[in-house]
Short mmCIF file of C-alpha atoms in Angstrom, two decimals:
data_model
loop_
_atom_site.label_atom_id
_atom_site.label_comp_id
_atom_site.label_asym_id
_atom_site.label_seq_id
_atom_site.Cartn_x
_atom_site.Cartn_y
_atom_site.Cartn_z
CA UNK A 160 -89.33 -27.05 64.49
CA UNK A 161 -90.35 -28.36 68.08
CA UNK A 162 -91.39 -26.42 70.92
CA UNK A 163 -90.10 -27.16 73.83
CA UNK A 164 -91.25 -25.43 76.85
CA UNK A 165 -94.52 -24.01 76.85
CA UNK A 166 -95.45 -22.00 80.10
CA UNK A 167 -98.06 -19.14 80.84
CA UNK A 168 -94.91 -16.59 80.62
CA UNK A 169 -92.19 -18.11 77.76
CA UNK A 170 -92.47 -20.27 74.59
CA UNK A 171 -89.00 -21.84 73.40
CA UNK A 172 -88.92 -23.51 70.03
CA UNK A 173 -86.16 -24.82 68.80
CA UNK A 174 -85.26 -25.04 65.07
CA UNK A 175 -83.31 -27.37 63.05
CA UNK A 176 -82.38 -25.86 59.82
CA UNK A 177 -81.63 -28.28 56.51
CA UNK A 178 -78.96 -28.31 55.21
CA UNK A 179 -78.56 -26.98 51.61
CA UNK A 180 -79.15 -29.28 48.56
CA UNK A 181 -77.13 -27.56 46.54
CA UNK A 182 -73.87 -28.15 49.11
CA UNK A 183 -71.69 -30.27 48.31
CA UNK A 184 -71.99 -33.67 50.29
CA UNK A 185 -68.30 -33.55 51.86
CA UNK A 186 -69.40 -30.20 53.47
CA UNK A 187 -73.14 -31.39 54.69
CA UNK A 188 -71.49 -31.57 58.38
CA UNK A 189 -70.46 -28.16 59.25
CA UNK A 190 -74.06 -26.93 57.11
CA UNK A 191 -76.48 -27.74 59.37
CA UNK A 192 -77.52 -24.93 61.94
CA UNK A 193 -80.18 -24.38 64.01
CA UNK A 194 -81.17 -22.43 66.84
CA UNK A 195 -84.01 -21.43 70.24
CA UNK A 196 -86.79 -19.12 69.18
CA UNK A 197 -87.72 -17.60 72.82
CA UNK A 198 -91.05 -15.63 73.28
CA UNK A 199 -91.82 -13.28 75.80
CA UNK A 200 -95.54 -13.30 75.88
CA UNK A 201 -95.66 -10.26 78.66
CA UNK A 202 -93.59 -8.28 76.96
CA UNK A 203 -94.57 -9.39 73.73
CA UNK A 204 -90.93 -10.20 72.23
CA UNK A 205 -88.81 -12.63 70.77
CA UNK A 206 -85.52 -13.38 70.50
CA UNK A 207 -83.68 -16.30 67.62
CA UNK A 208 -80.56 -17.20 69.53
CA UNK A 209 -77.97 -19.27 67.48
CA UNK A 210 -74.23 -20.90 67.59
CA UNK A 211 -72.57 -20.09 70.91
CA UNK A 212 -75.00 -18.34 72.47
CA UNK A 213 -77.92 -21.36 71.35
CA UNK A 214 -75.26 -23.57 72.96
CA UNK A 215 -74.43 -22.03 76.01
CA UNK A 216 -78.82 -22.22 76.70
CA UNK A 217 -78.93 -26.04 75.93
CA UNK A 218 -76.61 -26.85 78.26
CA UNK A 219 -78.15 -24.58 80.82
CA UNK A 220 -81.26 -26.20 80.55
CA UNK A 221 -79.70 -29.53 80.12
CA UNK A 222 -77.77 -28.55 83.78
CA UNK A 223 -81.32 -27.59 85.38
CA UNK A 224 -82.95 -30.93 84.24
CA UNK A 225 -79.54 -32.91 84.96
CA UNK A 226 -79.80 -31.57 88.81
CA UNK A 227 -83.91 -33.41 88.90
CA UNK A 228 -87.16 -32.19 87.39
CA UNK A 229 -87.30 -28.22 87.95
CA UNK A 230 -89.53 -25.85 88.60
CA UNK A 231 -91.82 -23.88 86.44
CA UNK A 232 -90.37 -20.77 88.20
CA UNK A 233 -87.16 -21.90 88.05
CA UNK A 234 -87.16 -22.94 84.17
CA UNK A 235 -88.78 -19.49 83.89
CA UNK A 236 -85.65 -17.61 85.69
CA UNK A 237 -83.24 -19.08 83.61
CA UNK A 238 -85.45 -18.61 80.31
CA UNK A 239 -86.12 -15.08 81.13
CA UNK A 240 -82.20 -14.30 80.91
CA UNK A 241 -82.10 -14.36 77.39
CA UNK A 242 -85.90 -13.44 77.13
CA UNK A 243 -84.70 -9.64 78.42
CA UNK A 244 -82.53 -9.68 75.23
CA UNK A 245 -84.98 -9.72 72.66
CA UNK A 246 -86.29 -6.61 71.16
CA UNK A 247 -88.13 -8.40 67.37
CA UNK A 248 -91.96 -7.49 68.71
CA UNK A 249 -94.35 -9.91 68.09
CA UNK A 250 -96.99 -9.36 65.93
CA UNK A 251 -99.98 -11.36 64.85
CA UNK A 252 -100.38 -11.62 60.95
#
């Protein structure tokens, strides 16, 4: 787990998942997943975005940091695109 953004309006964390001990070794390549955790803190929701989709945001962000060192707001635009799909609330344990 890493987070990578941090702002006053979105958290993105980005997982790595192991891959199973029990799989066998030939098939550890195509075992490993992982994914974005996004957090709306106004709205108080996250989102776990995976395969494709989890894709398709790294190389957006990748494309905004590829084109120099953007914004806060600008990050924030493109993060809040898949931040309006969430509906998981958040809730403090």
């Amino acid at each position: 787990m890493h987070m990578l953004y941090n702002s006053p309006s979105y958290i993105v964390v980005q997982f790595e998942v192991p891959v199973d001990a029990g799989a066998p070794e030939d098939a550890s390549h195509c075992l490993s997943r992982g994914g974005f955790e996004i957090v709306d803190k106004f709205a108080r929701r996250e989102i776990f975005i995976e395969g494709a989709m989890a894709q398709q945001f790294q190389e957006g962000v990748e494309a905004l940091i590829g084109d120099g060192e953007p914004s806060e707001d600008e990050l924030d635009d493109f993060i809040e695109r898949y931040a309006n799909m969430g509906q998981q609330p958040v809730v403090m344990h």
